[in-house]
mmCIF file of C-alpha atoms and ligand atoms in Angstrom:
data_model
loop_
_atom_site.group_PDB
_atom_site.id
_atom_site.type_symbol
_atom_site.label_atom_id
_atom_site.label_comp_id
_atom_site.label_asym_id
_atom_site.label_seq_id
_atom_site.Cartn_x
_atom_site.Cartn_y
_atom_site.Cartn_z
ATOM 1 C CA MET A 1 55.607 -159.987 -41.876
ATOM 2 C CA LEU A 2 53.255 -159.021 -39.035
ATOM 3 C CA VAL A 3 54.974 -158.565 -35.664
ATOM 4 C CA LEU A 4 53.448 -158.039 -32.239
ATOM 5 C CA GLY A 5 55.634 -155.807 -30.047
ATOM 6 C CA ILE A 6 55.583 -155.852 -26.259
ATOM 7 C CA GLU A 7 57.229 -153.303 -23.967
ATOM 8 C CA SER A 8 57.196 -153.833 -20.200
ATOM 9 C CA SER A 9 60.622 -152.690 -18.974
ATOM 10 C CA CYS A 10 59.449 -150.028 -16.547
ATOM 11 C CA ASP A 11 56.164 -148.261 -15.806
ATOM 12 C CA GLU A 12 54.442 -148.436 -19.166
ATOM 13 C CA THR A 13 52.793 -151.418 -20.806
ATOM 14 C CA GLY A 14 53.112 -150.901 -24.549
ATOM 15 C CA VAL A 15 51.698 -153.172 -27.240
ATOM 16 C CA ALA A 16 51.849 -152.653 -31.010
ATOM 17 C CA LEU A 17 51.408 -154.304 -34.379
ATOM 18 C CA TYR A 18 54.027 -153.573 -37.031
ATOM 19 C CA ASP A 19 53.779 -154.869 -40.567
ATOM 20 C CA THR A 20 57.016 -154.851 -42.567
ATOM 21 C CA ASP A 21 55.071 -153.933 -45.729
ATOM 22 C CA LYS A 22 52.369 -151.650 -44.354
ATOM 23 C CA GLY A 23 54.155 -150.023 -41.396
ATOM 24 C CA LEU A 24 52.726 -149.414 -37.943
ATOM 25 C CA LEU A 25 49.165 -150.799 -37.837
ATOM 26 C CA ALA A 26 48.178 -150.091 -34.230
ATOM 27 C CA HIS A 27 49.698 -149.296 -30.871
ATOM 28 C CA ARG A 28 48.329 -148.963 -27.358
ATOM 29 C CA LEU A 29 49.851 -147.886 -24.114
ATOM 30 C CA HIS A 30 48.893 -148.174 -20.499
ATOM 31 C CA SER A 31 50.816 -145.802 -18.270
ATOM 32 C CA GLN A 32 51.246 -146.658 -14.597
ATOM 33 C CA VAL A 33 52.146 -143.074 -13.711
ATOM 34 C CA ALA A 34 48.995 -142.529 -11.618
ATOM 35 C CA MET A 35 49.621 -145.726 -9.645
ATOM 36 C CA HIS A 36 53.253 -144.875 -8.788
ATOM 37 C CA ARG A 37 52.661 -141.170 -8.205
ATOM 38 C CA GLU A 38 51.827 -141.448 -4.512
ATOM 39 C CA TYR A 39 55.201 -143.135 -3.916
ATOM 40 C CA GLY A 40 57.129 -140.450 -5.808
ATOM 41 C CA GLY A 41 58.682 -142.991 -8.193
ATOM 42 C CA VAL A 42 58.301 -146.442 -9.705
ATOM 43 C CA VAL A 43 57.673 -149.324 -7.266
ATOM 44 C CA PRO A 44 59.068 -152.364 -9.139
ATOM 45 C CA GLU A 45 56.797 -155.007 -7.624
ATOM 46 C CA LEU A 46 53.663 -152.971 -8.337
ATOM 47 C CA ALA A 47 54.904 -152.391 -11.893
ATOM 48 C CA SER A 48 55.258 -156.146 -12.519
ATOM 49 C CA ARG A 49 51.804 -156.930 -11.143
ATOM 50 C CA ASP A 50 50.216 -154.257 -13.272
ATOM 51 C CA HIS A 51 51.937 -155.411 -16.484
ATOM 52 C CA ILE A 52 50.434 -158.877 -15.898
ATOM 53 C CA GLN A 53 46.944 -157.413 -15.774
ATOM 54 C CA ARG A 54 47.321 -155.117 -18.775
ATOM 55 C CA LEU A 55 49.066 -157.207 -21.408
ATOM 56 C CA LEU A 56 46.296 -159.485 -22.602
ATOM 57 C CA PRO A 57 43.595 -156.780 -22.868
ATOM 58 C CA LEU A 58 46.003 -154.507 -24.772
ATOM 59 C CA VAL A 59 46.901 -157.286 -27.210
ATOM 60 C CA ARG A 60 43.195 -157.907 -27.808
ATOM 61 C CA GLU A 61 42.697 -154.185 -28.413
ATOM 62 C CA VAL A 62 45.418 -153.784 -31.051
ATOM 63 C CA LEU A 63 44.285 -156.915 -32.888
ATOM 64 C CA GLY A 64 40.632 -155.849 -32.635
ATOM 65 C CA GLU A 65 41.431 -152.399 -34.021
ATOM 66 C CA ARG A 66 42.588 -154.048 -37.250
ATOM 67 C CA SER A 67 40.077 -156.915 -37.139
ATOM 68 C CA LEU A 68 42.946 -159.395 -36.882
ATOM 69 C CA THR A 69 43.353 -162.552 -34.817
ATOM 70 C CA LEU A 70 46.418 -164.029 -33.136
ATOM 71 C CA GLN A 71 46.745 -166.429 -36.067
ATOM 72 C CA ALA A 72 47.727 -163.504 -38.324
ATOM 73 C CA LEU A 73 50.949 -162.941 -36.357
ATOM 74 C CA ASP A 74 54.272 -163.987 -37.911
ATOM 75 C CA GLY A 75 56.432 -163.163 -34.907
ATOM 76 C CA ILE A 76 56.584 -161.540 -31.485
ATOM 77 C CA ALA A 77 59.126 -159.009 -30.208
ATOM 78 C CA TYR A 78 59.496 -158.124 -26.540
ATOM 79 C CA THR A 79 61.809 -155.966 -24.463
ATOM 80 C CA GLN A 80 64.485 -158.253 -23.037
ATOM 81 C CA GLY A 81 66.362 -155.484 -21.206
ATOM 82 C CA PRO A 82 67.609 -153.227 -19.779
ATOM 83 C CA GLY A 83 64.957 -152.448 -17.170
ATOM 84 C CA LEU A 84 63.313 -153.760 -14.025
ATOM 85 C CA ALA A 85 63.906 -157.511 -13.782
ATOM 86 C CA GLY A 86 60.392 -158.435 -12.650
ATOM 87 C CA ALA A 87 58.697 -156.176 -15.186
ATOM 88 C CA LEU A 88 60.888 -157.570 -17.978
ATOM 89 C CA LEU A 89 60.076 -161.128 -16.929
ATOM 90 C CA VAL A 90 56.354 -160.472 -17.268
ATOM 91 C CA GLY A 91 56.763 -159.328 -20.886
ATOM 92 C CA ALA A 92 59.262 -162.059 -21.736
ATOM 93 C CA GLY A 93 57.120 -164.782 -20.175
ATOM 94 C CA PHE A 94 54.017 -163.559 -21.951
ATOM 95 C CA ALA A 95 55.709 -163.143 -25.334
ATOM 96 C CA ARG A 96 57.605 -166.438 -25.270
ATOM 97 C CA SER A 97 54.541 -168.449 -24.180
ATOM 98 C CA LEU A 98 52.323 -166.865 -26.791
ATOM 99 C CA ALA A 99 54.901 -167.429 -29.528
ATOM 100 C CA TYR A 100 55.319 -171.045 -28.429
ATOM 101 C CA SER A 101 51.572 -171.664 -28.492
ATOM 102 C CA LEU A 102 51.279 -170.109 -31.970
ATOM 103 C CA ASN A 103 54.432 -171.851 -33.194
ATOM 104 C CA ILE A 104 55.976 -168.577 -34.388
ATOM 105 C CA PRO A 105 59.396 -167.035 -33.566
ATOM 106 C CA ALA A 106 59.964 -164.576 -30.725
ATOM 107 C CA VAL A 107 62.854 -162.174 -30.350
ATOM 108 C CA GLY A 108 64.130 -160.253 -27.319
ATOM 109 C CA VAL A 109 64.792 -156.587 -28.134
ATOM 110 C CA HIS A 110 67.192 -154.145 -26.461
ATOM 111 C CA HIS A 111 65.028 -151.336 -25.084
ATOM 112 C CA LEU A 112 67.509 -148.657 -26.136
ATOM 113 C CA GLU A 113 67.750 -150.050 -29.650
ATOM 114 C CA GLY A 114 63.981 -149.588 -29.737
ATOM 115 C CA HIS A 115 64.356 -145.909 -28.759
ATOM 116 C CA LEU A 116 67.314 -145.455 -31.093
ATOM 117 C CA LEU A 117 65.454 -146.740 -34.158
ATOM 118 C CA SER A 118 62.102 -145.115 -33.305
ATOM 119 C CA PRO A 119 62.786 -142.028 -35.487
ATOM 120 C CA LEU A 120 62.721 -144.465 -38.436
ATOM 121 C CA LEU A 121 58.980 -144.743 -37.766
ATOM 122 C CA ALA A 122 58.580 -141.051 -38.620
ATOM 123 C CA ASP A 123 58.300 -139.411 -42.008
ATOM 124 C CA PRO A 124 60.809 -138.321 -43.276
ATOM 125 C CA ARG A 125 63.065 -141.001 -41.837
ATOM 126 C CA PRO A 126 66.805 -140.551 -41.431
ATOM 127 C CA GLU A 127 69.238 -142.563 -43.505
ATOM 128 C CA PHE A 128 72.233 -144.337 -41.997
ATOM 129 C CA PRO A 129 74.756 -143.355 -40.715
ATOM 130 C CA PHE A 130 73.626 -140.880 -38.057
ATOM 131 C CA VAL A 131 74.472 -139.620 -34.597
ATOM 132 C CA ALA A 132 71.855 -140.421 -31.972
ATOM 133 C CA LEU A 133 71.213 -138.551 -28.769
ATOM 134 C CA LEU A 134 69.518 -141.025 -26.461
ATOM 135 C CA VAL A 135 67.974 -139.225 -23.523
ATOM 136 C CA SER A 136 65.663 -141.218 -21.282
ATOM 137 C CA GLY A 137 64.985 -141.684 -17.596
ATOM 138 C CA GLY A 138 67.867 -144.136 -17.253
ATOM 139 C CA HIS A 139 70.250 -143.212 -20.078
ATOM 140 C CA THR A 140 72.044 -140.264 -21.632
ATOM 141 C CA GLN A 141 74.194 -141.362 -24.510
ATOM 142 C CA LEU A 142 75.542 -140.108 -27.780
ATOM 143 C CA MET A 143 75.894 -142.951 -30.267
ATOM 144 C CA HIS A 144 77.278 -143.268 -33.758
ATOM 145 C CA VAL A 145 74.907 -145.527 -35.673
ATOM 146 C CA THR A 146 76.219 -146.854 -38.969
ATOM 147 C CA GLU A 147 73.623 -149.604 -39.487
ATOM 148 C CA VAL A 148 71.083 -151.588 -37.481
ATOM 149 C CA GLY A 149 73.051 -153.223 -34.669
ATOM 150 C CA ALA A 150 76.231 -151.180 -35.160
ATOM 151 C CA TYR A 151 76.206 -148.777 -32.253
ATOM 152 C CA GLU A 152 79.352 -147.018 -31.110
ATOM 153 C CA THR A 153 79.125 -145.051 -27.868
ATOM 154 C CA LEU A 154 80.603 -141.574 -28.296
ATOM 155 C CA GLY A 155 79.628 -140.215 -24.905
ATOM 156 C CA ASP A 156 77.751 -141.267 -21.802
ATOM 157 C CA THR A 157 76.646 -139.842 -18.496
ATOM 158 C CA LEU A 158 79.036 -140.206 -15.603
ATOM 159 C CA ASP A 159 76.232 -140.093 -13.033
ATOM 160 C CA ASP A 160 72.550 -139.138 -13.378
ATOM 161 C CA ALA A 161 70.691 -139.528 -16.653
ATOM 162 C CA ALA A 162 69.046 -136.472 -18.235
ATOM 163 C CA GLY A 163 65.523 -137.679 -17.436
ATOM 164 C CA GLU A 164 66.624 -138.548 -13.915
ATOM 165 C CA ALA A 165 67.940 -134.991 -13.494
ATOM 166 C CA PHE A 166 64.534 -133.646 -14.602
ATOM 167 C CA ASP A 167 62.777 -136.034 -12.211
ATOM 168 C CA LYS A 168 64.985 -135.133 -9.241
ATOM 169 C CA THR A 169 64.685 -131.409 -9.933
ATOM 170 C CA ALA A 170 60.921 -131.844 -10.039
ATOM 171 C CA GLN A 171 61.070 -133.466 -6.623
ATOM 172 C CA LEU A 172 63.209 -130.629 -5.235
ATOM 173 C CA LEU A 173 60.675 -128.126 -6.570
ATOM 174 C CA GLY A 174 57.778 -130.036 -5.054
ATOM 175 C CA LEU A 175 56.445 -131.189 -8.423
ATOM 176 C CA GLY A 176 55.026 -134.597 -9.193
ATOM 177 C CA TYR A 177 56.396 -137.630 -10.963
ATOM 178 C CA PRO A 178 57.358 -137.930 -13.793
ATOM 179 C CA GLY A 179 59.326 -134.730 -13.532
ATOM 180 C CA GLY A 180 60.212 -133.828 -17.116
ATOM 181 C CA PRO A 181 56.841 -132.586 -18.310
ATOM 182 C CA ALA A 182 56.145 -130.915 -14.918
ATOM 183 C CA VAL A 183 59.457 -129.010 -14.829
ATOM 184 C CA SER A 184 59.119 -127.873 -18.410
ATOM 185 C CA LYS A 185 55.535 -126.685 -17.837
ATOM 186 C CA LEU A 186 56.554 -124.687 -14.749
ATOM 187 C CA ALA A 187 59.564 -123.298 -16.626
ATOM 188 C CA GLU A 188 57.246 -121.698 -19.185
ATOM 189 C CA SER A 189 56.209 -119.064 -16.640
ATOM 190 C CA GLY A 190 59.744 -118.561 -15.288
ATOM 191 C CA ASP A 191 62.624 -116.253 -16.123
ATOM 192 C CA PRO A 192 65.557 -118.390 -17.303
ATOM 193 C CA THR A 193 68.036 -115.532 -16.825
ATOM 194 C CA ARG A 194 67.357 -114.762 -13.149
ATOM 195 C CA PHE A 195 69.537 -117.563 -11.786
ATOM 196 C CA LYS A 196 72.793 -118.823 -13.218
ATOM 197 C CA LEU A 197 73.411 -122.549 -12.848
ATOM 198 C CA PRO A 198 76.675 -124.358 -13.692
ATOM 199 C CA ARG A 199 76.848 -125.887 -17.169
ATOM 200 C CA PRO A 200 78.402 -129.245 -16.319
ATOM 201 C CA MET A 201 81.058 -130.753 -18.593
ATOM 202 C CA LEU A 202 80.331 -128.270 -21.353
ATOM 203 C CA ASN A 203 84.020 -127.775 -21.998
ATOM 204 C CA SER A 204 85.271 -131.166 -20.825
ATOM 205 C CA GLY A 205 86.778 -131.896 -24.230
ATOM 206 C CA ASP A 206 84.859 -135.161 -24.542
ATOM 207 C CA LEU A 207 81.252 -136.102 -25.185
ATOM 208 C CA ASN A 208 80.394 -137.230 -21.662
ATOM 209 C CA PHE A 209 77.749 -135.743 -19.399
ATOM 210 C CA SER A 210 77.372 -135.228 -15.665
ATOM 211 C CA PHE A 211 74.200 -133.960 -14.055
ATOM 212 C CA SER A 212 74.482 -134.691 -10.354
ATOM 213 C CA GLY A 213 76.214 -131.372 -9.592
ATOM 214 C CA LEU A 214 73.377 -129.551 -11.287
ATOM 215 C CA LYS A 215 70.928 -131.250 -8.957
ATOM 216 C CA THR A 216 72.946 -130.033 -5.958
ATOM 217 C CA ALA A 217 72.996 -126.509 -7.406
ATOM 218 C CA VAL A 218 69.203 -126.615 -7.760
ATOM 219 C CA LEU A 219 68.880 -127.750 -4.139
ATOM 220 C CA THR A 220 71.122 -124.901 -2.956
ATOM 221 C CA LEU A 221 69.072 -122.356 -4.928
ATOM 222 C CA ARG A 222 65.820 -123.758 -3.606
ATOM 223 C CA ASN A 223 67.052 -123.456 -0.007
ATOM 224 C CA LYS A 224 68.240 -119.906 -0.615
ATOM 225 C CA TYR A 225 65.049 -118.812 -2.368
ATOM 226 C CA PRO A 226 62.251 -120.823 -0.747
ATOM 227 C CA GLU A 227 59.504 -118.401 -1.821
ATOM 228 C CA GLU A 228 56.867 -119.726 -4.192
ATOM 229 C CA ALA A 229 57.659 -117.137 -6.880
ATOM 230 C CA ALA A 230 61.237 -118.430 -7.306
ATOM 231 C CA ARG A 231 60.180 -121.949 -8.275
ATOM 232 C CA ALA A 232 59.359 -121.160 -11.893
ATOM 233 C CA ASP A 233 62.622 -119.214 -12.301
ATOM 234 C CA ILE A 234 64.643 -122.141 -10.932
ATOM 235 C CA ALA A 235 62.813 -124.555 -13.244
ATOM 236 C CA ALA A 236 63.503 -122.268 -16.207
ATOM 237 C CA ALA A 237 67.198 -121.921 -15.309
ATOM 238 C CA PHE A 238 67.524 -125.685 -14.917
ATOM 239 C CA GLN A 239 65.810 -126.460 -18.225
ATOM 240 C CA ARG A 240 67.935 -123.871 -19.992
ATOM 241 C CA VAL A 241 71.173 -125.501 -18.807
ATOM 242 C CA MET A 242 69.967 -129.012 -19.651
ATOM 243 C CA VAL A 243 68.978 -127.948 -23.152
ATOM 244 C CA GLU A 244 72.224 -126.072 -23.649
ATOM 245 C CA VAL A 245 74.442 -128.959 -22.553
ATOM 246 C CA LEU A 246 72.519 -131.617 -24.513
ATOM 247 C CA ALA A 247 72.421 -129.467 -27.650
ATOM 248 C CA GLU A 248 76.050 -128.384 -27.479
ATOM 249 C CA LYS A 249 77.355 -131.932 -26.944
ATOM 250 C CA SER A 250 75.171 -133.213 -29.783
ATOM 251 C CA MET A 251 76.675 -130.621 -32.115
ATOM 252 C CA GLN A 252 80.177 -131.553 -30.942
ATOM 253 C CA ALA A 253 79.358 -135.196 -31.716
ATOM 254 C CA LEU A 254 78.177 -134.339 -35.235
ATOM 255 C CA ARG A 255 81.379 -132.431 -35.867
ATOM 256 C CA GLN A 256 83.544 -135.211 -34.396
ATOM 257 C CA VAL A 257 82.226 -137.935 -36.696
ATOM 258 C CA GLY A 258 81.511 -135.581 -39.604
ATOM 259 C CA SER A 259 77.825 -136.401 -39.739
ATOM 260 C CA ILE A 260 74.974 -134.162 -40.847
ATOM 261 C CA ARG A 261 72.187 -136.269 -39.358
ATOM 262 C CA LEU A 262 71.170 -136.157 -35.714
ATOM 263 C CA VAL A 263 68.502 -138.444 -34.315
ATOM 264 C CA VAL A 264 66.946 -137.774 -30.923
ATOM 265 C CA ALA A 265 65.240 -140.524 -28.962
ATOM 266 C CA GLY A 266 63.954 -141.230 -25.456
ATOM 267 C CA GLY A 267 61.560 -139.446 -23.118
ATOM 268 C CA VAL A 268 63.534 -136.194 -22.774
ATOM 269 C CA GLY A 269 63.328 -135.916 -26.576
ATOM 270 C CA ALA A 270 59.723 -134.824 -25.979
ATOM 271 C CA ASN A 271 61.026 -131.580 -24.439
ATOM 272 C CA LYS A 272 59.861 -128.664 -26.569
ATOM 273 C CA GLN A 273 62.780 -126.355 -25.800
ATOM 274 C CA LEU A 274 65.297 -129.079 -26.613
ATOM 275 C CA ARG A 275 63.547 -129.779 -29.908
ATOM 276 C CA GLN A 276 63.515 -126.120 -30.923
ATOM 277 C CA ARG A 277 67.135 -125.619 -29.998
ATOM 278 C CA LEU A 278 68.292 -128.696 -31.917
ATOM 279 C CA VAL A 279 66.286 -127.737 -34.990
ATOM 280 C CA SER A 280 67.923 -124.296 -35.144
ATOM 281 C CA GLU A 281 71.452 -125.443 -34.221
ATOM 282 C CA THR A 282 71.534 -128.267 -36.764
ATOM 283 C CA ALA A 283 70.060 -126.016 -39.461
ATOM 284 C CA SER A 284 72.712 -123.352 -38.928
ATOM 285 C CA TRP A 285 75.361 -126.034 -39.426
ATOM 286 C CA GLY A 286 73.780 -127.513 -42.555
ATOM 287 C CA ALA A 287 72.644 -130.622 -40.698
ATOM 288 C CA LYS A 288 69.196 -132.025 -39.948
ATOM 289 C CA VAL A 289 67.603 -133.368 -36.792
ATOM 290 C CA TYR A 290 65.072 -136.218 -36.721
ATOM 291 C CA PHE A 291 62.646 -136.975 -33.915
ATOM 292 C CA PRO A 292 60.328 -139.900 -33.354
ATOM 293 C CA PRO A 293 56.636 -139.010 -33.524
ATOM 294 C CA LEU A 294 55.874 -137.274 -30.190
ATOM 295 C CA ASP A 295 53.820 -140.170 -28.809
ATOM 296 C CA LEU A 296 56.690 -142.571 -29.561
ATOM 297 C CA CYS A 297 59.333 -140.552 -27.662
ATOM 298 C CA THR A 298 58.567 -142.141 -24.317
ATOM 299 C CA ASP A 299 58.316 -145.895 -23.814
ATOM 300 C CA ASN A 300 56.012 -147.690 -26.240
ATOM 301 C CA GLY A 301 55.394 -151.025 -27.939
ATOM 302 C CA ALA A 302 55.761 -149.663 -31.476
ATOM 303 C CA MET A 303 59.517 -149.184 -31.241
ATOM 304 C CA ILE A 304 59.909 -152.728 -29.900
ATOM 305 C CA ALA A 305 57.729 -154.188 -32.675
ATOM 306 C CA PHE A 306 59.762 -152.253 -35.244
ATOM 307 C CA ALA A 307 63.239 -153.152 -33.953
ATOM 308 C CA GLY A 308 62.090 -156.761 -33.447
ATOM 309 C CA ALA A 309 60.683 -156.954 -36.970
ATOM 310 C CA LEU A 310 64.059 -155.900 -38.421
ATOM 311 C CA ARG A 311 65.754 -158.696 -36.494
ATOM 312 C CA LEU A 312 63.078 -161.315 -37.180
ATOM 313 C CA GLN A 313 63.360 -160.541 -40.899
ATOM 314 C CA GLN A 314 67.026 -161.498 -40.619
ATOM 315 C CA GLY A 315 66.068 -164.754 -38.910
ATOM 316 C CA GLN A 316 67.483 -163.643 -35.576
ATOM 317 C CA ALA A 317 64.835 -165.231 -33.361
ATOM 318 C CA GLY A 318 67.172 -167.621 -31.562
ATOM 319 C CA PRO A 319 66.334 -170.806 -29.666
ATOM 320 C CA ALA A 320 64.197 -169.191 -26.940
ATOM 321 C CA PRO A 321 66.684 -168.660 -24.116
ATOM 322 C CA PHE A 322 64.282 -167.555 -21.419
ATOM 323 C CA ASN A 323 66.288 -164.815 -19.789
ATOM 324 C CA VAL A 324 66.043 -161.082 -19.370
ATOM 325 C CA LYS A 325 68.918 -158.612 -19.043
ATOM 326 C CA PRO A 326 68.245 -155.892 -16.489
ATOM 327 C CA ARG A 327 71.697 -154.514 -17.405
ATOM 328 C CA TRP A 328 72.742 -154.710 -21.031
ATOM 329 C CA ASP A 329 75.349 -152.766 -23.017
ATOM 330 C CA LEU A 330 74.041 -151.637 -26.406
ATOM 331 C CA GLN A 331 77.419 -152.353 -28.021
ATOM 332 C CA GLU A 332 77.022 -156.090 -27.329
ATOM 333 C CA LEU A 333 74.290 -156.414 -29.964
ATOM 334 C CA PRO A 334 74.906 -158.376 -33.187
ATOM 335 C CA ARG A 335 74.588 -156.576 -36.507
ATOM 336 C CA THR A 336 71.559 -157.500 -38.576
HETATM 337 O O1 KG4 B 401 62.239 -143.009 -22.481
HETATM 338 P P1 KG4 B 401 61.413 -142.886 -21.278
HETATM 339 O O2 KG4 B 401 59.911 -142.862 -21.420
HETATM 340 O O3 KG4 B 401 61.681 -144.028 -20.257
HETATM 341 C C1 KG4 B 401 62.917 -144.578 -20.034
HETATM 342 O O4 KG4 B 401 63.285 -145.505 -20.778
HETATM 343 O O5 KG4 B 401 63.564 -144.068 -19.094
HETATM 344 O O6 KG4 B 401 61.883 -141.561 -20.532
HETATM 345 C C2 KG4 B 401 61.291 -141.108 -19.362
HETATM 346 C C3 KG4 B 401 61.998 -139.844 -18.911
HETATM 347 C C4 KG4 B 401 61.545 -139.372 -17.539
HETATM 348 O O7 KG4 B 401 62.683 -139.099 -16.760
HETATM 349 C C5 KG4 B 401 60.775 -138.083 -17.835
HETATM 350 O O8 KG4 B 401 60.850 -137.149 -16.790
HETATM 351 C C6 KG4 B 401 61.456 -137.596 -19.101
HETATM 352 O O9 KG4 B 401 61.731 -138.779 -19.822
HETATM 353 N N1 KG4 B 401 60.593 -136.704 -19.880
HETATM 354 C C7 KG4 B 401 60.886 -135.409 -20.126
HETATM 355 C C8 KG4 B 401 59.784 -134.896 -20.869
HETATM 356 N N2 KG4 B 401 58.874 -135.892 -21.062
HETATM 357 C C9 KG4 B 401 59.401 -137.001 -20.448
HETATM 358 N N3 KG4 B 401 61.940 -134.655 -19.791
HETATM 359 C C10 KG4 B 401 61.941 -133.373 -20.176
HETATM 360 N N4 KG4 B 401 60.935 -132.791 -20.873
HETATM 361 C C11 KG4 B 401 59.847 -133.500 -21.241
HETATM 362 N N5 KG4 B 401 58.857 -132.916 -21.926
HETATM 363 ZN ZN1 ZN B 402 62.695 -145.923 -22.462
#
């Protein structure tokens, strides 16, 4: 079964072809980062307009790369939510119309399910059940995944998401958007031991997170040490705490459910320090950590094509309700 995947929930237009026998055939991405940069964050209306312009050319590109035509498609998967309503509507409208014209099924995919299952596109792939650390710009969750569609939330953020904390810290340090890569690059030249930042919720006794206090602590430090030379040290201290809290809570989650498999997904999963820390912590506990391929950590069409293909294979296309879900709880999903 050949499935076209379409991601348009935020500031990236992602398109991919996934074949249930042959695997990922092609994927392309257009990032709107440059367009939004001058505003310091994503402008929803501009995002929607840009998705409209990018989708068709990207679809032509992925098909062309494999010398395929639209007629080869067996189904279309698109991000139905959560995300920006207008941006989601562009993808949903495009996908549903194309599927209708080709007389093939279309399925709306939960964006986080896409992230959550993206490590299954890597080699080696984790077996079920596993614990997933989902760390993106909008979400920070620990989930217990027993099968496709069976997602139990073990912990969640009480305020800012991990990626959001990186982005806000970047802003406070005068770095560009998106903040994660910029903060972690600056941190490389900093001394992580010079400043001590609070480690929020580390001993809260549950698996929840809170990052807004950390942001305030960064702001206080920045005001106290405004000199240029302190910036890298603040970035390093911030990254160290983020990595420590995310890693420690992930290990607590593994112990709580008695799992030896940890899966990391979402944009913050691209963070090198976090990856290294999780590799060594899981290894010392006899567990193993799985990451998506680096280019599939942040938003992409491949994860949507893949998650959609699993659902289309089960005949879960549905009667084309044309709606998107800007807010959508992962635990509402049906099992495959
Ligand atoms: O998953 P994603 O691409 O989009 C959402 O669904 O939110 O995640 C984007 C987030 C941004 O907040 C970005 O700053 C963060 O992931 N990010 C990183 C890194 N690369 C991206 N955070 C820390 N370190 C990185 N290397
Ligand atoms: Zn995402």
